[in-house]
XYZ file of C-alpha atoms in Angstrom:
456
model
C -0.133 -0.080 0.064
C 1.429 3.281 -0.772
C 0.650 6.721 1.243
C -1.100 8.338 -1.416
C -3.702 5.551 -1.793
C -5.569 6.597 1.516
C -7.586 9.351 1.755
C -4.809 11.976 3.011
C -5.368 15.643 3.125
C -2.908 17.583 1.084
C 0.024 18.743 3.891
C -0.322 15.282 5.098
C 1.152 13.763 1.506
C 3.680 16.767 1.130
C 5.261 16.192 4.658
C 5.363 12.857 3.731
C 6.408 13.094 0.289
C 9.803 15.779 1.575
C 10.772 12.741 3.998
C 11.537 10.483 0.888
C 8.011 7.815 2.212
C 6.543 6.361 -0.642
C 5.199 2.992 1.005
C 3.918 1.668 4.114
C 5.386 -0.537 6.060
C 3.484 -3.641 7.110
C 2.223 -2.055 10.791
C 1.136 0.750 8.754
C -0.341 -0.593 6.854
C -2.760 -2.946 9.134
C -2.948 0.735 11.325
C -3.821 3.542 9.567
C -6.795 2.425 8.190
C -8.850 1.928 11.701
C -7.319 4.742 12.664
C -7.711 7.084 9.542
C -11.586 6.091 10.592
C -11.181 7.545 13.867
C -11.204 3.936 15.810
C -9.320 3.790 18.151
C -6.337 1.360 17.630
C -3.192 -0.805 19.947
C -0.814 -1.524 17.636
C 2.232 -3.939 17.959
C 4.883 -4.418 16.071
C 8.898 -4.964 16.911
C 11.137 -1.976 17.282
C 12.284 0.671 14.137
C 9.031 -0.572 12.070
C 7.389 2.927 11.558
C 5.065 3.274 14.684
C 5.644 7.113 15.190
C 5.127 7.224 11.670
C 1.705 5.730 12.155
C 0.434 7.336 14.564
C 1.686 10.950 13.985
C 0.301 10.754 10.711
C -3.322 9.406 12.214
C -3.265 12.430 14.715
C -2.591 15.251 12.070
C -5.133 13.826 9.652
C -7.772 13.973 12.673
C -7.022 17.462 13.491
C -7.271 19.043 10.386
C -10.352 16.800 9.062
C -11.819 18.410 13.126
C -12.879 21.583 13.682
C -11.219 22.997 16.930
C -13.822 23.413 19.853
C -14.008 26.636 22.353
C -11.877 29.549 21.936
C -8.834 29.090 24.264
C -5.463 27.745 22.841
C -5.342 24.580 24.568
C -3.818 21.561 23.721
C -5.685 19.540 21.576
C -3.307 16.098 20.849
C -1.365 14.231 23.325
C 1.366 12.428 22.462
C 3.018 10.568 26.296
C 6.503 8.290 26.053
C 8.942 6.631 28.766
C 11.683 8.399 28.088
C 12.992 12.022 27.274
C 15.361 11.280 24.283
C 12.175 9.498 23.155
C 10.190 12.296 23.489
C 13.059 14.630 21.418
C 12.866 11.868 18.650
C 8.996 11.878 18.080
C 8.888 15.923 18.299
C 12.025 15.843 15.595
C 9.556 13.935 13.510
C 7.000 15.030 13.999
C 7.876 18.748 12.906
C 9.732 17.014 9.599
C 5.932 15.334 9.135
C 3.800 18.166 10.094
C 5.377 20.916 8.594
C 2.928 21.679 6.455
C -0.152 21.436 8.480
C 0.444 24.841 11.074
C 0.237 22.582 13.772
C 2.027 23.826 17.039
C 4.028 21.198 18.294
C 5.602 21.341 21.682
C 8.375 19.035 23.656
C 8.034 18.763 27.338
C 11.089 16.865 29.463
C 12.771 17.413 31.822
C 15.850 18.896 32.390
C 16.391 21.765 30.561
C 13.966 24.438 29.601
C 11.868 24.524 32.587
C 10.469 28.618 32.021
C 10.662 27.829 28.101
C 9.134 25.035 28.087
C 5.917 26.858 30.741
C 5.852 30.156 28.804
C 5.433 28.086 25.014
C 2.761 26.322 27.123
C 1.178 29.517 28.576
C 0.929 30.659 24.858
C -0.042 28.142 23.767
C 0.088 25.016 21.337
C -1.510 22.311 19.142
C 0.123 19.384 20.268
C 1.970 17.712 23.473
C 4.833 15.698 23.439
C 6.360 14.697 26.631
C 7.297 12.280 29.233
C 4.212 12.258 32.695
C 6.341 13.751 35.493
C 6.698 17.166 33.599
C 3.124 17.522 32.119
C 1.856 16.930 35.493
C 4.147 18.896 37.351
C 2.612 22.540 34.797
C -0.717 20.413 35.220
C -0.589 20.922 39.163
C 0.330 24.914 38.127
C -2.604 24.979 35.827
C -0.234 26.119 33.211
C -2.093 24.151 30.521
C -5.093 22.809 30.531
C -6.534 19.423 29.480
C -9.906 19.869 28.254
C -9.876 20.231 24.716
C -7.420 17.185 23.688
C -9.309 15.544 20.933
C -6.552 12.535 20.242
C -3.777 10.648 22.462
C -1.318 8.266 21.673
C 0.674 6.599 24.440
C 3.919 5.292 23.244
C 5.915 2.329 24.339
C 2.970 1.804 26.718
C 5.187 -1.501 28.272
C 8.003 0.408 29.457
C 5.855 3.019 30.871
C 5.068 0.024 33.339
C 8.940 -0.804 33.611
C 9.442 2.053 34.866
C 7.367 2.596 37.258
C 5.278 5.618 35.638
C 1.831 3.877 36.148
C 0.475 5.959 38.122
C 1.196 9.050 36.822
C -0.419 8.117 33.531
C -3.567 7.365 35.355
C -3.332 10.845 36.563
C -3.209 12.463 33.133
C -5.455 9.883 31.531
C -7.790 10.404 34.504
C -7.928 14.677 33.523
C -9.067 13.918 30.122
C -12.149 14.142 28.289
C -14.183 10.885 28.042
C -12.471 8.559 26.068
C -15.315 8.227 23.915
C -14.568 11.749 23.474
C -11.211 11.714 21.766
C -10.053 9.998 19.753
C -7.105 6.509 21.524
C -3.886 5.201 19.971
C -1.439 2.942 21.868
C 1.892 2.002 19.372
C 4.275 -0.826 21.398
C 6.878 -3.327 20.515
C 4.654 -5.494 23.629
C 1.233 -5.394 24.533
C 1.195 -7.751 27.056
C -1.894 -7.987 29.530
C -1.334 -5.418 32.119
C -0.865 -2.851 28.467
C -4.331 -4.563 27.451
C -5.959 -3.993 31.013
C -4.766 0.100 30.567
C -6.445 -0.118 27.106
C -9.075 -1.393 27.694
C -10.425 0.929 31.007
C -8.931 4.360 28.864
C -9.748 3.441 25.356
C -12.774 3.236 23.504
C -13.483 -0.578 22.568
C -10.255 -0.622 20.673
C -9.233 -2.305 17.579
C -5.874 -4.702 18.140
C -2.998 -4.704 14.990
C -0.782 -6.141 15.088
C 2.447 -7.053 12.426
C 4.345 -10.532 12.817
C 4.298 -10.655 16.470
C 6.129 -14.145 15.841
C 9.017 -12.991 15.080
C 10.352 -10.181 18.185
C 13.593 -8.935 16.412
C 13.953 -6.993 13.004
C 14.079 -9.081 9.628
C 17.808 -7.600 8.920
C 19.204 -7.359 11.882
C 22.905 -10.666 11.122
C 22.644 -11.200 14.853
C 25.971 -13.636 16.011
C 26.533 -14.414 19.411
C 30.170 -15.079 20.386
C 31.175 -17.262 23.644
C 34.114 -15.450 25.729
C 35.746 -15.311 28.957
C 35.540 -11.732 31.334
C 39.179 -11.484 30.556
C 38.744 -11.777 27.381
C 35.774 -10.126 26.102
C 37.786 -6.542 25.763
C 41.221 -7.728 23.518
C 37.442 -9.443 21.585
C 36.336 -6.182 21.774
C 38.635 -4.531 20.096
C 39.775 -7.257 17.510
C 35.815 -6.334 16.051
C 36.064 -2.701 15.986
C 39.669 -2.595 14.037
C 38.616 -5.009 11.824
C 35.156 -4.584 10.963
C 34.513 -1.368 9.200
C 32.426 -0.575 12.554
C 31.472 3.207 11.260
C 28.879 3.893 13.419
C 28.507 1.623 16.430
C 26.575 1.858 19.636
C 27.743 -0.805 22.283
C 25.665 -1.630 25.579
C 26.516 -2.445 28.710
C 24.599 -3.701 32.258
C 26.548 -1.191 34.475
C 27.260 2.908 34.531
C 30.681 1.429 36.196
C 30.953 -0.901 33.001
C 30.386 2.065 30.866
C 33.443 4.033 32.043
C 35.032 1.461 31.975
C 34.737 1.129 28.457
C 34.468 4.864 27.684
C 38.342 5.209 29.459
C 40.063 1.912 27.423
C 38.676 2.381 24.473
C 40.040 6.435 24.440
C 42.692 5.176 25.519
C 42.912 2.904 22.629
C 42.126 5.569 20.298
C 38.795 4.838 19.452
C 36.485 7.666 19.695
C 33.377 7.108 22.638
C 30.902 8.287 24.660
C 28.819 7.070 27.103
C 25.242 8.138 27.546
C 22.984 6.647 31.083
C 20.743 7.312 33.056
C 23.073 9.993 35.574
C 24.577 11.661 32.621
C 23.386 15.221 32.023
C 20.537 16.213 29.793
C 21.825 18.857 27.980
C 25.515 16.405 27.554
C 23.313 13.580 26.537
C 21.586 15.604 23.583
C 25.241 16.614 22.088
C 26.264 13.415 22.368
C 23.266 12.093 20.083
C 23.694 14.918 18.245
C 27.607 14.148 17.820
C 26.370 10.512 16.811
C 24.239 11.344 14.637
C 26.133 13.625 12.720
C 29.171 10.990 11.638
C 31.368 13.201 14.115
C 30.862 10.371 17.241
C 31.685 6.728 16.003
C 30.858 4.743 19.283
C 28.680 5.487 21.516
C 28.722 3.285 24.883
C 25.366 2.981 26.609
C 22.852 1.749 29.144
C 19.159 0.466 28.113
C 18.227 4.341 29.242
C 19.353 4.310 25.318
C 17.438 0.940 23.735
C 14.105 2.257 23.418
C 13.062 5.582 20.974
C 16.604 6.210 19.413
C 16.059 6.449 15.742
C 19.825 6.992 14.432
C 20.186 5.944 10.790
C 23.135 4.099 9.907
C 23.780 2.874 12.762
C 25.757 -0.230 10.927
C 26.242 -1.904 14.741
C 24.979 -2.805 17.613
C 27.237 -4.931 19.857
C 26.316 -6.423 23.099
C 28.766 -6.184 25.738
C 27.049 -7.156 28.404
C 24.192 -9.530 27.887
C 20.894 -7.678 29.548
C 19.330 -9.268 32.381
C 15.796 -8.707 29.991
C 15.299 -10.458 27.577
C 13.197 -8.326 26.094
C 15.656 -5.780 26.490
C 18.032 -7.483 24.269
C 14.697 -6.813 21.392
C 15.067 -2.731 21.852
C 19.066 -2.957 22.077
C 19.929 -4.944 19.045
C 16.397 -2.351 17.001
C 18.644 0.338 17.150
C 20.054 -0.679 13.868
C 18.015 -1.812 10.586
C 15.553 0.108 11.275
C 13.151 1.090 8.167
C 14.483 -1.297 5.983
C 18.232 -0.533 6.343
C 20.437 -3.402 7.274
C 22.953 -4.029 10.238
C 24.998 -6.415 12.176
C 23.977 -7.542 16.279
C 26.694 -8.914 17.680
C 26.703 -9.728 21.644
C 29.901 -11.315 23.328
C 28.671 -13.999 26.966
C 31.013 -14.232 29.271
C 30.440 -16.375 32.204
C 27.541 -14.278 33.437
C 25.787 -12.924 30.791
C 25.454 -17.122 29.908
C 22.571 -17.100 32.036
C 20.506 -15.101 30.323
C 21.090 -16.731 26.986
C 17.796 -19.232 27.149
C 15.633 -16.666 28.485
C 16.595 -14.821 25.373
C 15.876 -17.617 22.924
C 12.865 -18.556 24.467
C 11.298 -14.859 24.364
C 13.043 -14.031 20.478
C 10.955 -17.906 19.526
C 15.075 -18.132 18.003
C 17.939 -19.068 19.225
C 20.705 -16.459 17.848
C 23.832 -18.240 15.883
C 27.011 -19.104 17.397
C 30.320 -18.304 16.087
C 33.802 -18.891 17.648
C 36.686 -16.108 17.711
C 39.818 -17.033 15.900
C 42.714 -16.281 17.798
C 44.013 -13.705 15.825
C 40.741 -11.559 15.976
C 41.818 -11.204 20.263
C 44.186 -8.027 20.138
C 46.298 -7.785 23.824
C 48.540 -5.585 22.313
C 46.473 -2.332 23.844
C 47.241 0.076 25.976
C 46.216 -0.742 29.903
C 44.199 2.388 32.503
C 44.133 2.640 35.981
C 40.532 1.808 37.080
C 38.011 4.634 38.578
C 37.930 4.726 42.668
C 35.114 3.562 43.918
C 32.638 6.176 45.202
C 32.836 6.799 48.638
C 29.871 4.926 50.617
C 27.953 7.063 52.597
C 28.013 7.081 56.198
C 24.936 5.332 57.858
C 22.629 8.018 59.433
C 22.221 5.130 62.676
C 23.503 1.984 63.239
C 21.091 -0.865 63.370
C 21.253 -4.580 65.417
C 20.669 -6.151 68.600
C 24.185 -5.089 69.678
C 23.102 -1.383 69.543
C 21.123 -0.019 72.135
C 19.966 3.548 72.936
C 22.740 4.606 73.670
C 24.210 3.197 70.988
C 22.421 4.218 68.642
C 23.053 7.955 69.705
C 26.643 8.004 68.945
C 27.206 8.924 65.232
C 24.957 11.918 66.005
C 27.618 12.995 68.248
C 30.326 12.071 65.774
C 28.814 14.073 63.332
C 27.751 17.346 64.790
C 31.295 17.533 66.805
C 33.319 18.062 63.815
C 30.453 20.136 62.194
C 30.950 23.053 65.932
C 34.548 22.650 66.057
C 35.428 23.364 62.696
C 32.712 25.647 61.532
C 31.883 27.391 64.115
C 34.692 26.521 67.085
C 33.452 29.328 69.019
C 30.089 28.402 69.735
C 30.824 24.734 69.929
C 32.684 26.014 73.054
C 29.914 28.137 74.075
C 27.157 25.487 74.008
C 29.486 22.773 76.722
C 30.502 26.065 78.684
C 25.992 26.198 79.260
C 26.282 22.504 79.640
C 28.321 22.610 82.468
C 26.492 24.258 84.757
C 23.392 22.622 85.074
C 25.185 18.823 85.795
C 28.185 19.687 87.703
C 29.563 23.290 87.937
C 28.128 25.490 90.560
C 27.100 28.611 89.111
C 28.604 32.185 88.831
C 29.915 32.891 85.916
C 28.873 36.374 84.636
C 27.560 37.226 87.658
C 24.759 34.771 88.449
C 23.781 34.001 91.849
C 25.132 30.306 92.688
C 22.884 27.043 92.926
C 22.491 25.881 96.620
C 23.181 22.109 96.197
C 22.404 19.173 99.048
């Protein structure tokens, strides 16, 4: 099916033409016809198959064909996503596809531009794309209203549950117009029981569409698994990077500490890399992503904060330096390559710990990852070593617990913490406090001209 076969407004068709799309992807071919008729849709398809374009085209068409209700400039459509990176990506796609629609589109997410986003909402926007947290913040301040919402989109709904956003999501949904007074669209890589319960609660008899649910991974991703000892993982990684011609590579790890370890060693061995993790400040994250998208940065190391929602053209390879502990994350990680019909390769390194997760991954993706055995010449052992970063200091416990600590033992840490603060910061006050306490307990008063206390 071609987009020109659908009954789309001219403004939307021009935006689609500018992006270079001509034929519908399978999920678009199934989801667009009912959505364009105004029906609620719950769509399932693996990552990178065009879900974002499907709900944006439906949303633009509805808003263009339906006259705006009321005179107040409150948002007409709301798109909810679980991560900041996904919000930014959706806004970018929306600006491209909606270039000729005349709609004012605003992204709302934490970490940047608090007052700028707040002022934009006050001035009035047509379409809001945001994460639940900051949207609720502005909503409680009455910066904007949800009473005029004509269309709702929930993207990656399963991730909303995984990240603990379901309470925030329900808070927002309960402040929208009745479910039968708006169109509701839900798209995700997985539509499990929890997600469908949410759909039946807040959607108007949604039509469920799915594309190849029996195949969890994208077709054009070539997968390979190497079994390797922990101490040999980095030498093998260097060999792969040197000999495979990986122009734009994403390397996934499970922890921030592992990401820092790889960052130090790769840069020391002349492989420029940067790290994306939950602890990286938002503005810095966006700069790193922009450099990676523009080709200035060849390697990006990431935790699972970057495993969903990022559409980066030309990612040639995804490397699972650590196999994910959650099988579903494997699908989302390797989905960063081979997007929109392109080809890519996903390489996984299974060490002694990672091997325990292979069976769960095979069961989830309903296929076995082909195994290759690395030749000896693929390992690089003449690399530069780096000193490990010192472990962060552990915070002292506020109060010791245990059967050996009675009431008096519980007070000791408070005295230990307070004494140096008083002595160093305001030493004079500390001395005065001691002098004030003494008359009450031991010394007869007589200092400062006071009458002595009678004793006995």
